[in-house]
Short mmCIF file of C-alpha atoms and ligand atoms in Angstrom, two decimals:
data_model
loop_
_atom_site.label_atom_id
_atom_site.label_comp_id
_atom_site.label_asym_id
_atom_site.label_seq_id
_atom_site.Cartn_x
_atom_site.Cartn_y
_atom_site.Cartn_z
CA MET A 20 31.79 56.75 69.63
CA ASP A 21 32.77 59.84 71.59
CA PHE A 22 36.04 61.72 71.16
CA GLN A 23 35.69 63.63 74.45
CA LEU A 24 38.51 63.22 76.96
CA THR A 25 37.64 62.36 80.56
CA GLU A 26 38.35 64.67 83.51
CA GLU A 27 41.29 62.44 84.43
CA HIS A 28 42.71 62.65 80.91
CA LEU A 29 42.43 66.43 80.97
CA MET A 30 44.23 66.55 84.33
CA ILE A 31 47.10 64.42 83.03
CA GLN A 32 47.33 66.52 79.89
CA LYS A 33 47.50 69.69 82.00
CA ALA A 34 50.10 68.24 84.35
CA ALA A 35 52.30 67.30 81.38
CA ARG A 36 51.77 70.70 79.74
CA ASP A 37 52.67 72.55 82.97
CA PHE A 38 55.76 70.43 83.39
CA ALA A 39 56.85 71.06 79.81
CA VAL A 40 56.39 74.82 80.04
CA ASN A 41 57.80 75.28 83.54
CA GLU A 42 60.59 72.70 83.65
CA LEU A 43 61.59 71.86 80.09
CA LEU A 44 61.19 75.08 78.15
CA PRO A 45 63.81 77.00 80.15
CA GLY A 46 67.15 75.82 78.80
CA VAL A 47 65.83 73.70 75.93
CA ILE A 48 67.75 75.70 73.31
CA GLU A 49 70.97 75.49 75.32
CA ARG A 50 70.61 71.75 75.96
CA ASP A 51 70.06 71.20 72.24
CA GLU A 52 73.09 73.28 71.31
CA HIS A 53 75.43 71.63 73.83
CA GLN A 54 73.89 68.14 73.58
CA LYS A 55 73.16 68.22 77.29
CA PHE A 56 71.07 65.38 78.68
CA PRO A 57 68.11 66.74 80.73
CA ALA A 58 69.06 64.67 83.79
CA GLU A 59 67.32 66.80 86.46
CA GLN A 60 64.17 67.10 84.38
CA ILE A 61 64.04 63.35 83.74
CA LYS A 62 64.40 62.73 87.47
CA LYS A 63 61.40 65.00 88.11
CA LEU A 64 59.41 63.32 85.33
CA GLY A 65 60.05 60.03 87.11
CA GLU A 66 58.91 61.44 90.46
CA LEU A 67 55.67 62.59 88.80
CA GLY A 68 55.02 59.10 87.43
CA PHE A 69 55.66 59.89 83.75
CA LEU A 70 58.32 57.20 83.31
CA GLY A 71 56.10 54.27 84.23
CA MET A 72 52.74 55.65 83.21
CA MET A 73 51.03 52.40 82.19
CA VAL A 74 52.71 50.12 84.73
CA SER A 75 50.56 48.78 87.55
CA PRO A 76 50.99 50.63 90.89
CA LYS A 77 51.94 47.19 92.26
CA TYR A 78 55.24 47.59 90.38
CA GLY A 79 55.76 51.29 91.05
CA GLY A 80 53.86 52.61 88.04
CA ALA A 81 51.05 55.15 87.66
CA GLY A 82 48.51 52.58 86.39
CA LEU A 83 47.18 54.83 83.62
CA ASP A 84 45.84 53.96 80.18
CA ALA A 85 47.51 54.38 76.81
CA ILE A 86 45.35 57.43 75.96
CA SER A 87 46.91 59.21 78.96
CA TYR A 88 50.31 58.23 77.64
CA VAL A 89 49.56 59.74 74.19
CA LEU A 90 48.38 62.96 75.82
CA ALA A 91 51.44 63.27 78.02
CA MET A 92 53.82 62.40 75.18
CA GLU A 93 52.23 65.07 72.98
CA GLU A 94 52.59 67.78 75.61
CA ILE A 95 56.19 66.96 76.53
CA SER A 96 57.18 66.64 72.85
CA LYS A 97 55.73 70.03 71.98
CA VAL A 98 58.54 71.52 73.99
CA ASP A 99 61.38 69.01 74.29
CA ALA A 100 61.55 65.91 72.12
CA SER A 101 64.90 64.99 73.69
CA ALA A 102 63.13 64.48 77.01
CA SER A 103 60.15 62.75 75.45
CA VAL A 104 62.24 60.10 73.72
CA VAL A 105 63.66 59.10 77.11
CA MET A 106 60.09 58.90 78.38
CA SER A 107 58.93 56.88 75.39
CA VAL A 108 61.73 54.31 75.52
CA ASN A 109 61.40 53.84 79.28
CA ASN A 110 57.60 53.53 79.21
CA SER A 111 56.91 51.59 76.03
CA LEU A 112 59.98 49.53 75.33
CA VAL A 113 61.51 48.82 78.71
CA CYS A 114 58.71 48.90 81.30
CA TRP A 115 56.02 47.41 79.07
CA GLY A 116 58.28 44.59 77.92
CA LEU A 117 59.23 43.71 81.49
CA GLU A 118 55.72 43.96 82.89
CA THR A 119 54.20 41.88 80.08
CA PHE A 120 56.82 39.17 79.69
CA GLY A 121 59.08 39.33 82.75
CA THR A 122 59.08 36.93 85.70
CA GLU A 123 57.95 38.12 89.12
CA GLU A 124 61.61 38.24 90.24
CA GLN A 125 62.59 40.32 87.19
CA LYS A 126 59.71 42.70 87.85
CA GLN A 127 60.62 43.17 91.51
CA LYS A 128 64.30 43.64 90.77
CA TYR A 129 64.14 45.79 87.60
CA LEU A 130 60.62 47.00 86.81
CA VAL A 131 59.95 48.61 90.20
CA PRO A 132 62.94 51.02 90.05
CA LEU A 133 62.39 51.64 86.31
CA ALA A 134 58.68 52.41 86.58
CA SER A 135 59.11 54.64 89.59
CA GLY A 136 61.83 56.60 87.81
CA GLN A 137 64.68 55.74 90.20
CA ILE A 138 66.62 54.48 87.18
CA ILE A 139 66.06 54.53 83.43
CA GLY A 140 66.38 51.78 80.88
CA ALA A 141 67.46 51.21 77.27
CA PHE A 142 66.28 48.86 74.54
CA MET A 143 69.00 47.34 72.40
CA LEU A 144 68.06 45.82 69.07
CA SER A 145 69.87 47.93 66.45
CA GLU A 146 73.35 46.97 65.34
CA PRO A 147 75.82 48.31 62.76
CA GLU A 148 74.34 45.85 60.23
CA ALA A 149 70.90 45.24 61.71
CA GLY A 150 68.67 48.33 61.68
CA SER A 151 65.53 47.71 59.61
CA ASP A 152 66.65 44.12 59.01
CA ALA A 153 66.35 43.30 62.68
CA THR A 154 66.61 39.51 62.35
CA SER A 155 70.27 39.83 61.27
CA GLN A 156 71.59 40.07 64.82
CA ARG A 157 75.37 39.67 65.11
CA THR A 158 75.49 40.07 68.88
CA ILE A 159 75.92 36.58 70.29
CA ALA A 160 74.54 35.22 73.58
CA GLU A 161 76.31 31.89 73.92
CA ASP A 162 74.52 29.41 76.16
CA LYS A 163 76.92 28.41 78.94
CA GLY A 164 74.54 26.45 81.14
CA ASP A 165 73.75 28.75 84.05
CA HIS A 166 74.55 31.94 82.11
CA TYR A 167 74.88 33.49 78.65
CA LEU A 168 78.18 34.90 77.41
CA LEU A 169 77.35 38.08 75.58
CA ASN A 170 79.56 39.50 72.81
CA GLY A 171 78.78 42.19 70.25
CA THR A 172 77.98 45.83 69.61
CA LYS A 173 74.70 47.73 69.67
CA ASN A 174 74.29 51.05 67.85
CA TRP A 175 72.24 54.25 68.14
CA ILE A 176 71.07 53.35 71.62
CA THR A 177 68.77 55.93 73.20
CA ASN A 178 69.72 56.37 76.90
CA GLY A 179 72.93 54.50 76.01
CA ASN A 180 74.91 56.14 78.78
CA SER A 181 72.23 57.25 81.22
CA ALA A 182 70.43 53.90 81.45
CA SER A 183 71.31 51.48 84.24
CA VAL A 184 69.40 48.52 82.80
CA TYR A 185 69.32 47.31 79.21
CA LEU A 186 67.05 44.91 77.35
CA VAL A 187 69.45 43.36 74.82
CA MET A 188 68.49 41.22 71.83
CA ALA A 189 71.18 38.67 70.93
CA GLN A 190 71.50 35.56 68.79
CA THR A 191 71.88 32.24 70.63
CA HIS A 192 71.06 29.77 67.82
CA PRO A 193 72.13 31.36 64.50
CA GLU A 194 70.86 28.35 62.54
CA LYS A 195 67.33 29.15 63.73
CA GLY A 196 67.28 32.75 62.43
CA SER A 197 64.69 34.93 64.16
CA LYS A 198 63.70 31.98 66.38
CA GLY A 199 67.23 31.78 67.82
CA ILE A 200 67.24 35.27 69.29
CA ASN A 201 66.99 35.90 73.04
CA ALA A 202 66.11 39.03 75.01
CA LEU A 203 68.38 39.48 78.02
CA ILE A 204 68.31 41.92 80.91
CA VAL A 205 71.82 43.35 81.23
CA GLU A 206 73.03 45.75 83.89
CA LYS A 207 75.30 48.62 82.90
CA ASN A 208 77.75 47.76 85.65
CA MET A 209 78.23 44.11 84.63
CA PRO A 210 81.91 43.45 83.81
CA GLY A 211 82.55 43.64 80.05
CA VAL A 212 80.03 46.40 79.26
CA THR A 213 81.60 49.46 77.57
CA ILE A 214 79.80 52.63 76.49
CA GLY A 215 80.95 53.97 73.13
CA ALA A 216 81.13 57.55 71.92
CA LYS A 217 78.07 59.78 72.01
CA GLU A 218 76.52 60.39 68.59
CA ASN A 219 76.56 64.03 67.40
CA LYS A 220 73.06 64.19 66.00
CA LEU A 221 70.93 66.43 63.74
CA GLY A 222 68.04 66.47 66.22
CA ILE A 223 66.96 65.28 69.67
CA ARG A 224 70.45 66.43 70.62
CA GLY A 225 69.71 66.49 74.35
CA SER A 226 69.14 62.73 74.39
CA ASP A 227 72.22 60.57 74.83
CA THR A 228 72.62 58.19 71.92
CA HIS A 229 75.59 55.85 72.13
CA SER A 230 76.93 52.60 70.85
CA VAL A 231 77.32 49.97 73.59
CA MET A 232 79.84 47.12 73.43
CA PHE A 233 79.67 43.76 75.19
CA GLN A 234 82.78 41.68 75.66
CA ASP A 235 82.38 38.34 77.44
CA VAL A 236 79.58 39.70 79.62
CA LYS A 237 78.21 36.96 81.88
CA VAL A 238 74.43 37.33 81.99
CA PRO A 239 72.64 34.98 84.43
CA LYS A 240 70.08 32.67 82.83
CA GLU A 241 67.38 34.11 85.08
CA ASN A 242 67.82 37.40 83.19
CA ARG A 243 66.40 35.95 79.96
CA ILE A 244 62.92 37.24 79.12
CA GLY A 245 60.51 34.48 78.11
CA GLU A 246 61.35 31.09 76.64
CA ASP A 247 64.57 30.31 74.78
CA GLY A 248 64.28 31.93 71.33
CA PHE A 249 61.49 34.36 72.26
CA GLY A 250 63.70 37.45 71.76
CA PHE A 251 62.63 38.48 68.25
CA LYS A 252 58.93 38.19 68.98
CA PHE A 253 59.53 40.02 72.24
CA ALA A 254 61.18 42.84 70.29
CA MET A 255 58.43 43.03 67.65
CA LYS A 256 55.59 42.98 70.17
CA THR A 257 57.33 45.58 72.30
CA LEU A 258 58.05 47.82 69.31
CA ALA A 259 54.37 47.83 68.34
CA GLY A 260 53.70 49.71 71.59
CA GLY A 261 56.86 51.78 71.15
CA ARG A 262 55.46 53.02 67.86
CA ILE A 263 52.48 54.53 69.71
CA GLY A 264 54.99 56.46 71.81
CA ILE A 265 56.95 57.72 68.80
CA ALA A 266 53.75 58.52 66.87
CA SER A 267 52.70 60.64 69.86
CA GLN A 268 56.12 62.24 69.98
CA ALA A 269 55.77 63.18 66.30
CA LEU A 270 52.26 64.48 67.03
CA GLY A 271 53.66 66.69 69.79
CA ILE A 272 56.50 68.02 67.64
CA ALA A 273 53.98 68.92 64.92
CA SER A 274 51.48 70.53 67.28
CA GLY A 275 54.26 72.44 69.07
CA ALA A 276 55.44 73.87 65.74
CA PHE A 277 51.86 74.64 64.69
CA GLU A 278 51.12 76.57 67.89
CA LEU A 279 54.24 78.65 67.38
CA ALA A 280 53.38 79.34 63.72
CA LEU A 281 49.81 80.29 64.63
CA LYS A 282 50.97 82.71 67.32
CA TYR A 283 53.62 84.24 65.08
CA SER A 284 51.18 84.66 62.21
CA LYS A 285 48.94 86.82 64.41
CA GLU A 286 51.85 89.03 65.52
CA ARG A 287 53.88 89.50 62.39
CA LYS A 288 52.70 92.14 59.93
CA ALA A 289 53.48 92.26 56.21
CA PHE A 290 51.90 94.20 53.36
CA GLY A 291 49.89 96.24 55.86
CA LYS A 292 48.25 93.44 57.87
CA GLU A 293 48.97 90.47 60.10
CA ILE A 294 50.29 87.63 57.98
CA SER A 295 47.45 85.42 59.33
CA GLN A 296 45.16 87.62 57.23
CA HIS A 297 46.89 86.51 54.03
CA GLN A 298 45.29 83.51 52.39
CA ALA A 299 48.68 81.99 51.61
CA ILE A 300 49.29 81.65 55.37
CA GLN A 301 45.68 80.71 56.19
CA PHE A 302 45.83 77.74 53.82
CA LYS A 303 49.06 76.56 55.41
CA LEU A 304 47.54 76.84 58.90
CA ALA A 305 44.41 74.99 57.79
CA ASP A 306 46.42 72.13 56.29
CA MET A 307 48.69 71.93 59.34
CA ALA A 308 45.73 71.78 61.74
CA THR A 309 43.96 69.13 59.65
CA ARG A 310 46.95 66.82 59.35
CA ILE A 311 47.70 67.18 63.07
CA GLU A 312 44.13 66.26 63.96
CA ALA A 313 44.34 63.19 61.71
CA SER A 314 47.61 62.19 63.44
CA ARG A 315 46.00 62.61 66.84
CA LEU A 316 43.06 60.41 65.90
CA LEU A 317 45.39 57.69 64.61
CA CYS A 318 47.37 57.86 67.86
CA PHE A 319 44.16 57.59 69.88
CA LYS A 320 43.00 54.66 67.73
CA ALA A 321 46.21 52.74 68.36
CA ALA A 322 46.08 53.60 72.08
CA LEU A 323 42.46 52.46 72.33
CA ASP A 324 43.31 49.19 70.56
CA LYS A 325 46.01 48.69 73.18
CA ASP A 326 43.77 49.63 76.11
CA HIS A 327 41.08 47.26 74.86
CA HIS A 328 43.59 44.42 74.37
CA ARG A 329 43.07 44.29 70.60
CA ASP A 330 46.00 43.74 68.25
CA TYR A 331 47.60 47.15 67.67
CA THR A 332 50.41 46.16 65.30
CA LEU A 333 48.60 47.70 62.32
CA SER A 334 47.15 50.75 64.03
CA SER A 335 50.45 51.66 65.73
CA SER A 336 52.36 51.47 62.44
CA MET A 337 49.70 53.57 60.71
CA ALA A 338 49.87 56.14 63.51
CA LYS A 339 53.65 56.21 63.39
CA VAL A 340 54.09 56.57 59.65
CA PHE A 341 51.38 59.21 59.32
CA SER A 342 52.34 61.24 62.40
CA SER A 343 56.04 61.25 61.61
CA GLU A 344 55.50 62.36 58.01
CA THR A 345 53.07 65.00 59.30
CA ALA A 346 55.66 66.19 61.81
CA MET A 347 58.27 66.63 59.09
CA TRP A 348 55.84 68.48 56.84
CA VAL A 349 54.28 70.67 59.55
CA THR A 350 57.61 71.71 61.07
CA THR A 351 58.97 72.63 57.63
CA GLU A 352 55.86 74.74 56.98
CA ALA A 353 56.17 76.31 60.44
CA VAL A 354 59.70 77.45 59.58
CA GLN A 355 58.31 78.87 56.30
CA VAL A 356 55.57 80.79 58.12
CA HIS A 357 58.26 82.31 60.36
CA GLY A 358 60.38 83.32 57.35
CA GLY A 359 63.93 84.32 58.33
CA TYR A 360 63.08 84.17 62.04
CA GLY A 361 62.21 80.51 61.64
CA TYR A 362 65.75 79.79 60.59
CA VAL A 363 67.31 80.97 63.86
CA LYS A 364 67.33 79.09 67.14
CA GLU A 365 65.46 81.59 69.35
CA TYR A 366 62.16 80.86 67.63
CA HIS A 367 62.25 77.09 68.37
CA VAL A 368 60.76 75.91 65.08
CA GLU A 369 64.11 75.03 63.45
CA ARG A 370 64.82 72.68 66.39
CA LEU A 371 61.40 71.08 66.04
CA MET A 372 62.08 70.58 62.33
CA ARG A 373 65.39 68.85 63.11
CA ASP A 374 63.76 66.79 65.87
CA ALA A 375 60.94 65.70 63.56
CA LYS A 376 63.28 63.85 61.21
CA ILE A 377 64.20 61.09 63.64
CA THR A 378 60.56 60.11 64.08
CA GLN A 379 60.67 58.84 60.48
CA ILE A 380 63.70 56.72 61.30
CA TYR A 381 63.74 55.20 64.78
CA GLU A 382 61.55 52.37 66.08
CA GLY A 383 61.21 51.33 62.44
CA THR A 384 61.67 53.63 59.45
CA SER A 385 58.68 54.83 57.45
CA GLU A 386 59.57 52.06 55.00
CA VAL A 387 59.40 49.42 57.78
CA GLN A 388 56.00 50.75 58.88
CA ARG A 389 54.78 50.36 55.29
CA ILE A 390 56.05 46.77 55.29
CA VAL A 391 54.10 46.08 58.49
CA ILE A 392 50.96 47.80 57.16
CA SER A 393 51.01 46.17 53.73
CA ARG A 394 51.63 42.71 55.21
CA SER A 395 48.67 43.18 57.50
CA ILE A 396 46.25 44.38 54.83
CA LEU A 397 47.39 41.70 52.37
CA SER A 398 47.18 38.82 54.81
N1 CAA B 9 54.32 40.64 66.67
C1 CAA B 9 54.57 39.35 66.89
N2 CAA B 9 55.39 38.60 66.12
C2 CAA B 9 55.93 39.19 65.04
C3 CAA B 9 55.69 40.55 64.73
C4 CAA B 9 54.83 41.28 65.59
N3 CAA B 9 54.57 42.56 65.40
N4 CAA B 9 56.37 40.87 63.62
C5 CAA B 9 57.01 39.74 63.22
N5 CAA B 9 56.75 38.75 64.11
C6 CAA B 9 57.22 37.37 64.05
C7 CAA B 9 56.76 36.72 62.75
O1 CAA B 9 55.46 36.19 62.88
C8 CAA B 9 57.79 35.64 62.55
O2 CAA B 9 57.51 34.54 63.36
P1 CAA B 9 57.12 33.12 62.70
O3 CAA B 9 58.38 32.72 61.95
O4 CAA B 9 56.81 32.26 63.87
O5 CAA B 9 55.96 33.36 61.81
C9 CAA B 9 59.06 36.27 63.12
O6 CAA B 9 58.64 37.32 64.02
C10 CAA B 9 59.92 36.86 62.02
O7 CAA B 9 59.16 37.82 61.37
P2 CAA B 9 59.38 38.29 59.88
O8 CAA B 9 59.72 37.11 59.02
O9 CAA B 9 58.21 39.13 59.51
O10 CAA B 9 60.69 39.18 60.02
P3 CAA B 9 61.43 40.07 58.94
O11 CAA B 9 62.85 39.76 59.01
O12 CAA B 9 60.73 39.98 57.62
O13 CAA B 9 61.28 41.56 59.53
C11 CAA B 9 60.35 43.72 60.03
C12 CAA B 9 60.11 42.22 59.72
C13 CAA B 9 58.94 44.25 60.21
C14 CAA B 9 61.01 44.48 58.90
C15 CAA B 9 61.17 43.83 61.34
O14 CAA B 9 62.49 43.39 61.17
C16 CAA B 9 61.20 45.25 61.90
O15 CAA B 9 60.24 45.69 62.53
N6 CAA B 9 62.33 45.98 61.70
C17 CAA B 9 62.51 47.30 62.29
C18 CAA B 9 63.17 47.17 63.62
C19 CAA B 9 62.98 48.38 64.47
O16 CAA B 9 61.88 48.92 64.61
N7 CAA B 9 64.05 48.83 65.12
C20 CAA B 9 63.99 49.88 66.06
C21 CAA B 9 65.05 49.75 67.09
S1 CAA B 9 64.57 50.30 68.67
C22 CAA B 9 64.62 51.98 68.67
O17 CAA B 9 64.73 52.64 67.68
C23 CAA B 9 64.45 52.60 70.01
C24 CAA B 9 64.94 53.99 70.12
O18 CAA B 9 66.11 54.24 70.20
C25 CAA B 9 64.00 55.10 70.21
#
């Protein structure tokens, strides 16, 4: 076993780092404050291939492995987690789901523009009463022969307004429970689609999170992904990969905060010396670095399982729960190392601390990850 990255991995990591520093860092505080979606930056990320990283070049993607994806997600998230969540949803939830389970027609029509970054997508599972309990879908896709009639409301949708294409989970056969759910490809401009108000969030404030309503939306049958009733399994399988993306986002938030704390600790003086020379700070830095490294290894493990076509349900949930809890802890410590400066926006760490919190909530709360992990180890 060798933990060395290849030349190609290092190049991708550098490209993502350069992009983050040159394109995302300027204006990140202002976008956070004014909840401004990084539209121009996302367009450029798409042009560079970061929105369809693991998709085959045949469908407009970059054809890279999941390790490359972890590296890029970490670098982008160090600077702007609002941009990296767009990247994660588009790559892991939308593109992967379409490439793996879509028909050739669906891939040509939707995956090609999504993977090449011409448009972005959204993944719609959560509802007002179906967050962790994802089988309790109230959105209905009534089978009308050649089409489904879609009615319902989806909540907390990342890219809710900026996405042009949605993957929507909806119940067709309520008596069948999770086996009655379908995954449908819905276009934003289909009649009956309404975008609700933007959520005013604690963190990742630059990303656009909305509710989305469907009223008598006619979705052609050819827009169903997989067999009738495959929707819940589709969502679970897709989310397993999504959790690698969010684990890597959490890793990036933590390592971004750590780098800032390390730098600050070498500049700031107290009691006659740099604070990095005080053992109280050294122990914090040592613990931060150790937990971040453990997160990184768990992310790599999950990515390698995916690249080698092994089941990654367990490893992705382990990576996500550990990395997100690490991100929350490390960012809080990074604010502490900065003292009063950490509490003001100019020093970036307070934003990273706010951004860290969502990684313990979306794509399955920490409690959901523990359900997945315990089921796996008990089975
Ligand atoms: N892969 C394949 N199939 C799976 C699966 C997996 N990972 N997990 C479950 N299934 C299958 C089960 O085998 C079962 O099928 P059978 O009946 O044929 O055996 C079926 O799906 C139902 O499974 P469960 O009985 O285990 O379902 P459950 O109701 O107990 O729920 C859960 C399990 C793990 C809690 C699940 O509901 C879950 O993951 N909830 C969290 C949902 C989530 O992550 N939401 C995030 C929304 S997207 C988002 O956040 C994006 C964003 O904006 C950034």
